[in-house]
Amino acid sequence: MKGLNYKFLAYMDGADKRFIIPVYQRNYDWRKENCIQLFDDLVKVIKEKRPSHFFGSIVSVHKDGEFSEHIVIDGQQRLTTVSLLLLAMYKLMKKGTVVPEKNNLADKIYKTYLINEWQEDLTLRIKLKQVKDDSKAFIQLFGDDENQIPESSLTLNYKYFYNRIAQKEVTVDDLYSAINKLEIINITLGSDDNPQLIFESMNSTGLALNESDKIRNFVLMGLPVKQQEMFYEKYWKSIEARTDYKVDDFVRDYLTIKQSKIPNQKMIYAIFKAYVANHHFDIEDLLKDLLNYAKRYEILLTGRTPNQSLNASIIRLLRLKTTVIRPYLLEVLRIREEGEITYDEVREIFEITESYIFRRAICNIPSNGLNKIYQALHNEILHFDDTLDNYLEKFKYVMTSKDYRKFPNDREFMKNLDERKVYLIDKNRIVYMFERFNNYDCEEENDVYGHCDEGRYSIEHIMPRTLTPGWKTALGENYEMIHDTWLNRLANLTLTAYNSEYSNRSFVEKRDMENGFHESGLRINSWIAKQSKWTEEELKKRSEDLLKKALEIWPKPVTDYKPPENQLDSYTLDDDMDFTGQLIARYTYDDMIQQPVKNWKDMFVRVVTALHEKDESVLVKLVYAENEDISLSKSLSSNKKSLRSPIKIDDGIFLEGNTSTSRKIDLLRKLFKVYNEDPEDLVMYLRPEDDELVQED
């Protein structure tokens, strides 16, 4: 690698030079403010008579051939922007809008820095070759103004330079002289240099690249230029489009599937790099796999499959805005493609997922555990017998058989749906709920989502938020209690397009007025329109009816599936599970194979020892530091006489062995936090409850 001080224009000079922006680079994205800053800097160079102005660095790989090609690894934004500035100067001089002192300045700029005049093909004549999406817009700037692509950033910035030069704030000769004073560090890479590492280093400061930008560069950068272009066109562009250009999110889900672990959002690139290195992928095979998953991802974003009921469920899941379930759903779509399950089975899995998410939301169960539940779900289903046979029934069993998954039962769900002030929950969920109540099992559906998004439909309080004297009389002497109890509950809410017109009117007026409940086109209002009054009696009856319907819309699945008798339930250290009274058979930690153990104490000591081997300083600090966590100090000591049943971990480090199972688990959770280890990496397999083996801690 060679780095030299260089005049920017000297770098661009040369009749046979071509500058190639490789396809893995992001599109041109300098904004107008960046161009303003550059022009202002050039004006200062002129007015303050500065001898030079540093303009950053250009990193390129030089290749000899028919042309002297420079593959631009870093600096494409500066190179493109100065080219736009020079082109604007050239065109203004050719039109006579600005007149240089040197008659040949326009041709000098055009033929020295912008084109190779000996090439007939315009795409080859232009010295700077843009990435595909920018190429057309850049080429059009060299032609007639009416053919320019107005929405392109290239065109917008070109026009800014064009208009500012035309104002003649400085002469075109002085402007050219100032551009001549731009200096760069010209870094040319040799055959022994690693372009990717240098690219990462160059972009470690300044405007941060997206994780997906780095991934694209990593995947394509080491390939020959023609192969880069082919793979970019064949795979990467489609991956970007199918994921709605949210490639960071997509790759995170992809890695979650491949590694059964959710990567940190800020570490996606580093983890992806390590994943590729560990598996020694052929790049095209990797891109094929990414594209296949991107096609499934597109289904989750658009709801486009041959099964209309499945499509509707996908759209509803989008409304619930629970993206953490996507890795699992991607795997469900994959095994459908492979013929292991049918579209109807996929639909049922998606609808059960709807019920699960909605029931938990109504029962106010935090959603922060969903990612871990769904992350391990597919592997847990496979774990029963290592086959995809009977997949749907296994799914139902896994979702409902373990308490820590918290799939609310009918009684819990109905109680919360009846009594909770659902008007105050997340707007997306309340709209989702009323769409289901209105359109469930109906061929003539209303576009509830569309009308709510437009603001046409809104949530109506049938009994209004502010009671008029008429409403107080209608509700009776207990009107305050009725109002406080029922105002924001499900039974008192509905959808309407005429919320403001209804206002605080009496129930009969709301029912009979123009566009009132009698004339409503929404099914959810048909029962309301038949009532003669709206009191606690009607509220209770409507609640009863809606709760009955809710059990149809959001059922809890049932299954006759039973796992094989020798099947061991597995839990991670992160699961909200009380292991008291449970028997442990084996465990895995840190990618090791399953380790059989005699009891919880055996597992406990082995895992603490493994942690200590990773970093011996941690336990030393915990043992000898003052004012440490009291619960840790009772379990760890440098003096074995201070413990009832000391177990030696290392010289001067003893562990209390005479503790309950729950105490051991609690200590492991705290140690994993101190060691910055992922608690999901410790998986514990339990013996069946009827196992006759008696364990002692």
XYZ file of C-alpha atoms in Angstrom, residues 10-634:
625
model
C -3.554 15.432 -10.829
C -5.159 12.219 -9.586
C -7.978 12.659 -12.119
C -5.653 13.621 -14.984
C -4.873 11.106 -17.709
C -6.471 10.354 -21.069
C -6.539 6.601 -20.487
C -7.654 6.683 -16.837
C -10.990 5.234 -15.737
C -12.387 5.399 -12.238
C -14.668 2.491 -11.360
C -17.116 2.702 -8.471
C -17.595 -1.004 -7.655
C -21.144 -2.342 -7.314
C -20.742 -3.102 -3.619
C -20.404 0.619 -2.837
C -23.471 2.513 -1.742
C -25.106 4.945 -4.122
C -24.056 8.589 -4.310
C -25.570 10.254 -1.261
C -23.939 13.656 -0.738
C -26.613 16.188 0.131
C -26.920 19.784 -0.916
C -25.366 20.969 2.357
C -22.224 18.957 1.570
C -21.977 20.713 -1.802
C -22.541 24.106 -0.197
C -19.682 23.391 2.201
C -17.339 22.391 -0.634
C -18.125 25.472 -2.705
C -17.796 27.755 0.337
C -14.400 26.203 1.068
C -13.273 26.876 -2.505
C -14.420 30.495 -2.223
C -12.340 30.856 0.959
C -9.316 29.384 -0.831
C -9.728 32.108 -3.459
C -10.444 35.063 -1.191
C -7.925 34.160 1.496
C -5.328 33.113 -1.102
C -4.721 29.803 0.584
C -1.989 27.666 -0.991
C -3.904 24.410 -0.516
C -6.978 22.760 0.991
C -6.969 19.176 2.284
C -9.805 17.149 0.782
C -9.487 13.751 2.450
C -8.201 10.565 0.897
C -8.829 8.355 -2.105
C -8.211 4.624 -1.757
C -8.108 2.634 -4.955
C -6.826 -0.538 -6.530
C -4.906 0.137 -9.748
C -5.309 -2.287 -12.660
C -3.514 -1.978 -15.987
C -5.145 -3.088 -19.226
C -6.761 -1.300 -22.159
C -7.397 1.460 -19.623
C -5.566 2.478 -16.487
C -8.403 1.456 -14.185
C -8.703 2.618 -10.597
C -11.234 0.640 -8.510
C -12.330 3.205 -5.931
C -12.509 1.609 -2.483
C -13.015 4.859 -0.594
C -13.547 8.431 -1.788
C -16.290 7.882 -4.375
C -18.427 10.710 -2.918
C -15.639 13.303 -3.290
C -14.648 12.054 -6.737
C -18.247 12.190 -7.975
C -18.938 15.609 -6.462
C -15.885 17.265 -8.028
C -16.818 15.675 -11.364
C -20.278 17.275 -11.081
C -18.662 20.637 -10.297
C -16.295 20.407 -13.280
C -19.116 19.333 -15.590
C -21.239 22.316 -14.501
C -18.291 24.650 -15.177
C -17.758 23.109 -18.630
C -21.404 23.437 -19.683
C -21.698 27.029 -18.469
C -18.577 27.983 -20.413
C -19.848 26.231 -23.554
C -23.150 28.121 -23.310
C -21.321 31.422 -22.798
C -22.980 32.013 -19.426
C -19.543 32.373 -17.895
C -16.520 33.354 -19.966
C -13.015 32.239 -18.945
C -9.887 34.276 -19.469
C -8.275 31.236 -21.053
C -10.236 30.279 -24.130
C -9.352 26.605 -23.919
C -10.347 26.098 -20.256
C -13.670 24.401 -21.052
C -12.105 21.826 -23.385
C -9.189 21.301 -21.008
C -11.548 20.431 -18.139
C -13.765 18.212 -20.307
C -11.043 16.226 -22.057
C -8.595 15.984 -19.158
C -10.826 15.136 -16.207
C -14.236 14.068 -17.486
C -13.926 12.034 -20.696
C -11.593 9.971 -22.808
C -12.116 11.649 -26.193
C -10.781 8.654 -28.127
C -13.633 6.389 -27.082
C -16.748 6.352 -29.273
C -19.088 4.664 -26.776
C -20.328 7.324 -24.313
C -20.428 4.877 -21.405
C -16.716 4.157 -21.972
C -15.841 7.728 -22.827
C -16.937 9.043 -19.421
C -13.999 8.440 -17.110
C -15.985 7.964 -13.899
C -18.132 4.820 -13.954
C -20.912 4.996 -11.384
C -22.727 2.126 -9.660
C -25.719 0.811 -11.558
C -28.443 2.877 -9.906
C -26.486 6.130 -10.407
C -24.989 5.377 -13.807
C -27.930 6.455 -15.973
C -28.422 9.745 -14.120
C -24.704 10.555 -14.383
C -24.541 9.777 -18.112
C -27.631 11.915 -18.784
C -25.873 14.954 -17.295
C -23.404 14.838 -20.176
C -26.254 15.179 -22.684
C -29.143 17.582 -23.201
C -30.683 19.179 -20.118
C -34.214 17.939 -20.902
C -33.102 14.311 -20.568
C -31.746 14.691 -17.040
C -33.223 12.562 -14.231
C -34.521 15.258 -11.871
C -34.990 13.141 -8.732
C -31.400 11.845 -8.689
C -29.018 13.240 -6.066
C -26.469 13.566 -8.860
C -28.786 15.849 -10.837
C -29.789 17.905 -7.803
C -26.185 18.554 -6.788
C -25.129 19.252 -10.384
C -27.892 21.874 -10.628
C -26.771 23.456 -7.361
C -23.226 23.881 -8.704
C -24.559 25.046 -12.079
C -26.740 27.770 -10.537
C -24.125 28.955 -8.057
C -21.365 29.212 -10.667
C -23.776 31.159 -12.891
C -24.110 33.782 -10.127
C -20.445 34.692 -10.802
C -19.565 34.989 -7.127
C -16.023 34.139 -8.258
C -14.632 33.844 -11.756
C -14.548 30.442 -13.385
C -10.745 30.765 -13.761
C -10.369 31.398 -10.027
C -12.708 28.506 -9.266
C -10.629 26.166 -11.432
C -7.474 27.431 -9.711
C -9.041 26.733 -6.295
C -9.987 23.180 -7.336
C -6.342 22.761 -8.353
C -5.408 23.474 -4.737
C -7.461 20.565 -3.366
C -5.052 18.013 -1.933
C -5.679 14.377 -1.101
C -3.850 11.382 0.272
C -3.758 9.024 -2.686
C -3.638 5.479 -1.338
C -3.013 2.829 -3.966
C -3.344 -0.787 -2.889
C -1.039 -3.526 -4.037
C -1.718 -7.210 -4.543
C -0.767 -8.011 -0.941
C -3.187 -5.496 0.579
C -6.610 -6.513 1.894
C -9.148 -4.028 0.466
C -11.844 -5.032 2.958
C -9.710 -4.404 6.027
C -8.576 -1.056 4.656
C -12.162 -0.139 3.789
C -13.255 -0.927 7.360
C -10.414 1.158 8.768
C -11.189 4.095 6.488
C -14.861 4.007 7.557
C -14.295 3.525 11.265
C -14.742 7.263 11.774
C -16.988 9.842 10.187
C -20.395 9.031 8.651
C -21.059 5.473 9.761
C -21.952 2.845 7.213
C -24.964 0.675 7.797
C -24.194 -2.864 8.882
C -25.670 -4.015 5.566
C -23.299 -1.708 3.643
C -20.374 -3.420 5.318
C -21.844 -6.857 4.655
C -22.375 -6.081 0.966
C -18.793 -4.857 0.683
C -17.443 -7.859 2.559
C -19.296 -10.324 0.328
C -18.473 -8.684 -3.013
C -15.210 -6.818 -2.539
C -12.805 -9.720 -2.935
C -14.308 -10.907 -6.220
C -13.177 -9.968 -9.749
C -14.979 -6.871 -11.041
C -17.146 -8.729 -13.575
C -18.204 -11.258 -10.965
C -18.958 -8.425 -8.523
C -21.298 -6.867 -11.049
C -22.950 -10.170 -11.916
C -23.561 -11.137 -8.272
C -24.735 -7.634 -7.413
C -27.301 -7.699 -10.218
C -28.316 -11.335 -9.761
C -28.500 -11.480 -5.972
C -27.805 -8.364 -3.925
C -30.180 -5.937 -5.650
C -32.970 -8.454 -5.280
C -32.115 -9.028 -1.608
C -32.354 -5.278 -0.976
C -35.640 -4.891 -2.853
C -37.326 -7.941 -1.319
C -36.454 -6.827 2.212
C -37.766 -3.315 1.522
C -34.153 -2.105 1.809
C -34.127 -2.974 5.525
C -31.212 -5.340 5.039
C -29.835 -4.799 8.558
C -33.043 -6.186 10.067
C -33.155 -9.022 7.565
C -29.566 -10.143 8.183
C -30.173 -10.030 11.925
C -33.090 -12.438 11.493
C -31.025 -14.579 9.121
C -28.225 -14.893 11.682
C -30.760 -15.675 14.411
C -31.945 -18.617 12.323
C -28.486 -19.854 11.443
C -26.924 -19.521 14.879
C -29.937 -19.928 17.201
C -28.880 -16.718 18.891
C -30.107 -13.151 18.438
C -27.175 -10.921 17.445
C -26.638 -7.489 18.922
C -27.994 -4.873 16.501
C -24.653 -3.024 16.482
C -22.637 -6.192 15.922
C -24.468 -7.667 12.917
C -21.579 -7.148 10.507
C -18.937 -8.580 12.835
C -21.095 -11.601 13.642
C -21.939 -12.164 9.976
C -18.241 -12.030 9.106
C -17.412 -14.592 11.770
C -20.288 -16.812 10.636
C -19.043 -16.812 7.036
C -15.435 -17.423 8.091
C -16.391 -20.331 10.348
C -18.361 -22.093 7.609
C -16.027 -21.410 4.649
C -18.877 -20.527 2.299
C -18.694 -20.317 -1.441
C -19.833 -16.721 -2.006
C -22.439 -17.594 -4.608
C -23.913 -20.320 -2.394
C -24.096 -17.810 0.443
C -25.834 -15.236 -1.767
C -28.282 -17.864 -3.024
C -29.205 -18.749 0.544
C -29.585 -15.086 1.506
C -31.797 -14.496 -1.521
C -33.981 -17.502 -0.723
C -34.553 -16.176 2.785
C -35.135 -12.671 1.383
C -37.954 -14.100 -0.767
C -39.550 -15.555 2.363
C -38.952 -12.259 4.161
C -40.829 -10.487 1.378
C -43.829 -12.726 2.079
C -43.796 -11.600 5.713
C -43.724 -7.958 4.567
C -46.405 -8.233 1.871
C -48.616 -11.243 2.604
C -48.430 -12.609 -0.926
C -48.940 -16.371 -1.087
C -51.457 -18.591 -2.937
C -53.394 -18.967 0.351
C -55.649 -15.949 0.928
C -56.392 -16.807 4.571
C -52.663 -17.027 5.267
C -52.135 -13.682 3.523
C -54.748 -12.063 5.746
C -53.053 -13.448 8.859
C -49.673 -12.090 7.719
C -51.171 -8.616 7.229
C -52.719 -8.800 10.697
C -49.397 -9.827 12.240
C -47.843 -6.765 10.600
C -50.488 -4.701 12.382
C -49.422 -6.187 15.698
C -45.867 -4.937 14.981
C -44.184 -7.951 16.573
C -41.109 -8.363 14.386
C -39.186 -10.584 16.809
C -41.216 -13.608 15.690
C -39.952 -13.347 12.094
C -36.985 -15.749 12.336
C -39.315 -18.553 13.354
C -41.916 -17.698 10.710
C -39.166 -17.672 8.071
C -38.307 -21.239 9.025
C -41.973 -22.239 8.807
C -42.091 -20.835 5.267
C -38.877 -22.682 4.428
C -40.171 -26.092 5.454
C -43.377 -25.401 3.518
C -41.273 -24.767 0.405
C -39.575 -28.090 1.036
C -42.951 -29.845 1.116
C -42.861 -30.777 4.801
C -46.068 -28.905 5.694
C -49.010 -27.459 3.730
C -50.135 -23.863 3.293
C -53.138 -24.616 5.526
C -50.808 -25.821 8.273
C -48.704 -22.668 7.851
C -51.891 -20.602 8.094
C -52.859 -22.338 11.343
C -49.390 -21.728 12.830
C -49.636 -18.045 11.910
C -53.159 -17.749 13.355
C -52.112 -19.451 16.603
C -49.232 -16.971 16.763
C -51.793 -14.174 16.391
C -53.831 -15.570 19.274
C -50.744 -15.970 21.404
C -49.508 -12.415 20.857
C -52.941 -10.813 21.252
C -53.904 -12.787 24.375
C -50.596 -11.845 26.003
C -51.116 -8.172 25.096
C -54.632 -8.132 26.574
C -53.347 -9.867 29.709
C -50.560 -7.260 29.919
C -47.746 -9.805 29.688
C -44.505 -8.042 28.634
C -43.418 -8.788 25.073
C -39.670 -8.653 25.781
C -39.456 -12.434 26.142
C -41.068 -13.230 22.795
C -37.808 -13.055 20.848
C -36.209 -15.774 22.938
C -39.319 -17.958 22.907
C -39.584 -17.874 19.119
C -35.838 -17.983 18.532
C -35.588 -21.517 19.964
C -39.021 -22.725 18.896
C -38.159 -24.521 15.640
C -35.230 -26.409 17.164
C -37.343 -27.318 20.175
C -39.957 -28.858 17.881
C -37.275 -30.815 16.042
C -35.825 -31.974 19.356
C -38.739 -34.352 20.014
C -37.720 -36.930 17.389
C -35.379 -35.126 14.977
C -38.063 -35.088 12.254
C -40.570 -32.601 10.843
C -43.354 -35.182 11.089
C -46.563 -33.958 12.735
C -45.046 -30.469 12.870
C -48.270 -28.549 13.523
C -49.280 -30.690 16.501
C -45.773 -30.475 17.939
C -45.983 -26.699 17.586
C -49.282 -26.630 19.491
C -47.820 -28.820 22.223
C -44.694 -26.695 22.647
C -46.692 -23.459 22.768
C -49.111 -24.663 25.438
C -47.244 -27.210 27.548
C -44.784 -24.990 29.404
C -45.922 -22.390 31.893
C -43.051 -20.004 31.213
C -44.393 -19.406 27.686
C -47.445 -17.803 29.291
C -50.146 -18.619 26.732
C -53.103 -17.165 28.698
C -55.960 -19.593 29.263
C -59.567 -18.764 28.413
C -60.494 -17.654 31.912
C -57.522 -15.272 32.207
C -58.033 -13.923 28.696
C -61.775 -13.297 29.139
C -61.331 -11.626 32.512
C -58.752 -9.185 31.171
C -60.640 -8.489 27.944
C -63.790 -7.816 29.967
C -62.309 -5.672 32.737
C -59.287 -3.991 31.216
C -59.520 -0.406 29.945
C -58.706 -1.488 26.411
C -59.201 2.032 25.036
C -55.869 2.897 26.655
C -53.831 0.109 25.048
C -51.578 0.542 22.007
C -53.538 2.015 19.088
C -52.311 -0.627 16.620
C -53.679 -3.377 18.837
C -57.048 -1.746 19.456
C -57.548 -1.203 15.700
C -56.463 -4.800 15.109
C -58.977 -5.996 17.720
C -61.947 -4.148 16.215
C -60.996 -5.230 12.703
C -61.187 -8.832 13.916
C -64.498 -8.331 15.711
C -65.982 -6.690 12.626
C -64.572 -8.874 9.830
C -64.120 -12.297 11.419
C -65.933 -15.045 9.500
C -67.425 -12.493 7.097
C -67.254 -12.569 3.305
C -68.041 -8.834 2.958
C -65.191 -7.269 4.863
C -64.831 -3.579 5.655
C -61.440 -1.987 5.063
C -61.035 -1.167 8.739
C -57.253 -0.779 8.567
C -57.350 1.518 5.545
C -60.076 3.741 6.974
C -58.379 3.944 10.385
C -55.059 4.834 8.732
C -56.796 7.577 6.758
C -58.474 8.899 9.901
C -61.951 8.141 8.585
C -62.721 5.525 11.248
C -62.015 6.133 14.921
C -62.889 4.595 18.268
C -66.256 5.738 19.603
C -67.321 5.742 23.263
C -70.998 4.801 23.109
C -71.493 6.130 26.630
C -69.535 9.413 26.228
C -66.509 10.484 28.189
C -68.420 13.478 29.544
C -71.912 12.683 30.854
C -74.722 15.100 30.079
C -77.723 15.401 32.414
C -79.652 13.190 29.990
C -77.043 10.446 30.171
C -76.967 10.630 33.979
C -80.715 10.147 34.080
C -80.575 7.268 31.589
C -77.867 5.462 33.579
C -79.701 5.807 36.890
C -78.619 6.725 40.391
C -75.373 4.739 40.099
C -74.298 6.652 36.991
C -70.899 7.642 38.439
C -69.953 4.063 39.274
C -71.212 2.798 35.902
C -69.315 5.533 34.053
C -66.064 4.961 35.972
C -66.301 1.192 35.534
C -67.366 0.871 31.906
C -66.199 4.005 30.054
C -62.978 2.604 28.529
C -63.900 -1.076 28.573
C -64.478 -3.115 25.438
C -68.265 -3.231 25.886
C -68.568 0.560 25.602
C -66.359 0.955 22.532
C -66.989 0.611 18.827
C -65.864 1.930 15.447
C -67.459 4.793 13.573
C -66.705 7.300 10.863
C -68.813 9.921 12.676
C -67.214 10.272 16.079
C -67.345 14.069 16.127
C -71.003 14.131 15.028
C -71.997 11.682 17.788
C -70.211 13.727 20.467
C -72.122 13.590 23.794
C -75.542 12.989 22.234
C -77.968 10.645 23.913
C -77.936 6.990 22.926
C -81.203 7.250 21.001
C -79.852 10.214 19.034
C -76.640 8.331 18.203
C -78.740 5.395 17.102
C -81.328 7.237 14.957
C -79.511 10.312 13.600
C -78.301 10.534 10.020
C -75.273 8.201 9.785
C -76.133 6.862 13.244
C -75.861 3.262 14.380
C -79.023 2.331 12.441
C -77.307 3.316 9.187
C -73.847 2.014 10.023
C -72.259 -0.291 7.481
C -70.092 -1.924 10.165
C -71.210 -5.344 11.456
C -69.914 -4.536 14.906
C -72.630 -1.875 15.240
C -75.611 -4.025 14.185
C -76.433 -5.246 17.728
C -75.983 -1.759 19.157
C -78.496 -0.386 16.635
C -81.185 -2.778 17.925
C -81.032 -1.551 21.536
C -83.570 0.870 22.968
C -81.268 2.193 25.674
C -77.637 2.022 26.800
C -77.275 1.157 30.465
C -75.248 -1.250 32.576
C -77.597 -4.026 31.467
C -76.671 -3.524 27.769
C -73.011 -3.114 28.622
C -72.953 -6.460 30.421
C -74.821 -8.195 27.606
C -72.521 -6.772 24.920
C -69.469 -7.728 26.931
C -70.765 -11.277 27.237
C -71.376 -11.511 23.487
C -67.992 -10.056 22.531
C -66.135 -12.327 24.956
C -67.858 -15.367 23.474
C -66.839 -14.230 19.989
C -63.294 -13.479 21.168
C -62.812 -17.134 22.120
C -63.688 -18.063 18.525
C -61.372 -15.453 17.004
C -58.396 -16.010 19.312
C -58.583 -19.624 20.508
C -55.966 -21.357 22.592
C -54.867 -24.434 20.631
C -55.385 -27.961 21.894
C -53.578 -31.083 20.766
C -53.441 -34.781 21.550
C -49.721 -34.882 20.774
C -47.509 -36.447 23.428
C -43.717 -36.392 23.121
C -41.778 -39.670 23.240
C -41.446 -41.050 26.761
C -37.674 -40.610 26.748
C -38.006 -36.980 25.697
C -36.291 -34.507 27.988
C -37.659 -31.001 28.441
C -35.034 -28.325 27.931
C -34.732 -24.856 29.414
C -32.140 -22.141 29.226
C -30.772 -20.149 32.126
C -32.725 -17.190 30.749
C -36.120 -18.902 31.026
C -38.473 -17.747 33.762
C -38.665 -21.193 35.327
C -38.633 -22.481 38.906
C -36.456 -25.604 38.902
C -37.301 -26.572 42.487
C -38.250 -30.237 42.603
C -37.047 -30.845 39.047
C -34.359 -33.399 38.176
C -31.542 -32.516 35.794
C -30.152 -35.127 33.379
C -27.615 -33.207 31.313
C -26.670 -29.758 30.080
C -24.862 -27.951 27.274
C -22.862 -24.775 27.528
C -20.763 -22.770 25.110
C -21.332 -25.079 22.093
C -20.191 -28.210 23.950
C -21.966 -31.513 23.374
C -24.560 -32.562 25.944
C -22.900 -33.370 29.267
C -24.596 -35.915 31.574
C -24.628 -34.892 35.251
C -25.583 -36.588 38.509
C -27.453 -33.668 40.025
C -27.798 -29.873 40.107
C -24.649 -29.498 42.223
C -22.639 -31.366 39.597
C -23.863 -29.071 36.814
C -23.437 -25.986 39.003
C -19.783 -26.689 39.828
C -18.894 -27.596 36.243
C -20.388 -24.398 34.810
C -18.767 -22.145 37.449
C -15.434 -23.852 36.734
C -15.901 -23.281 32.987
C -16.601 -19.600 33.619
C -13.509 -19.326 35.816
C -11.339 -20.874 33.091
C -12.487 -18.160 30.686
C -11.401 -15.326 32.968
C -9.742 -16.119 36.294
C -9.813 -12.486 37.425
C -13.589 -12.329 37.831
C -13.992 -14.744 40.735
C -10.851 -13.374 42.364
C -12.370 -9.898 42.365
C -15.693 -11.206 43.653
C -14.017 -13.127 46.469
C -11.663 -10.382 47.661
C -13.469 -7.157 46.768
C -15.371 -5.371 49.517
C -19.014 -4.290 49.362
C -19.867 -6.895 46.761
C -23.342 -8.310 46.268
C -24.332 -9.926 49.606
C -25.891 -12.933 47.836
C -22.612 -13.608 46.033
C -20.543 -13.239 49.198
C -22.592 -15.974 50.860
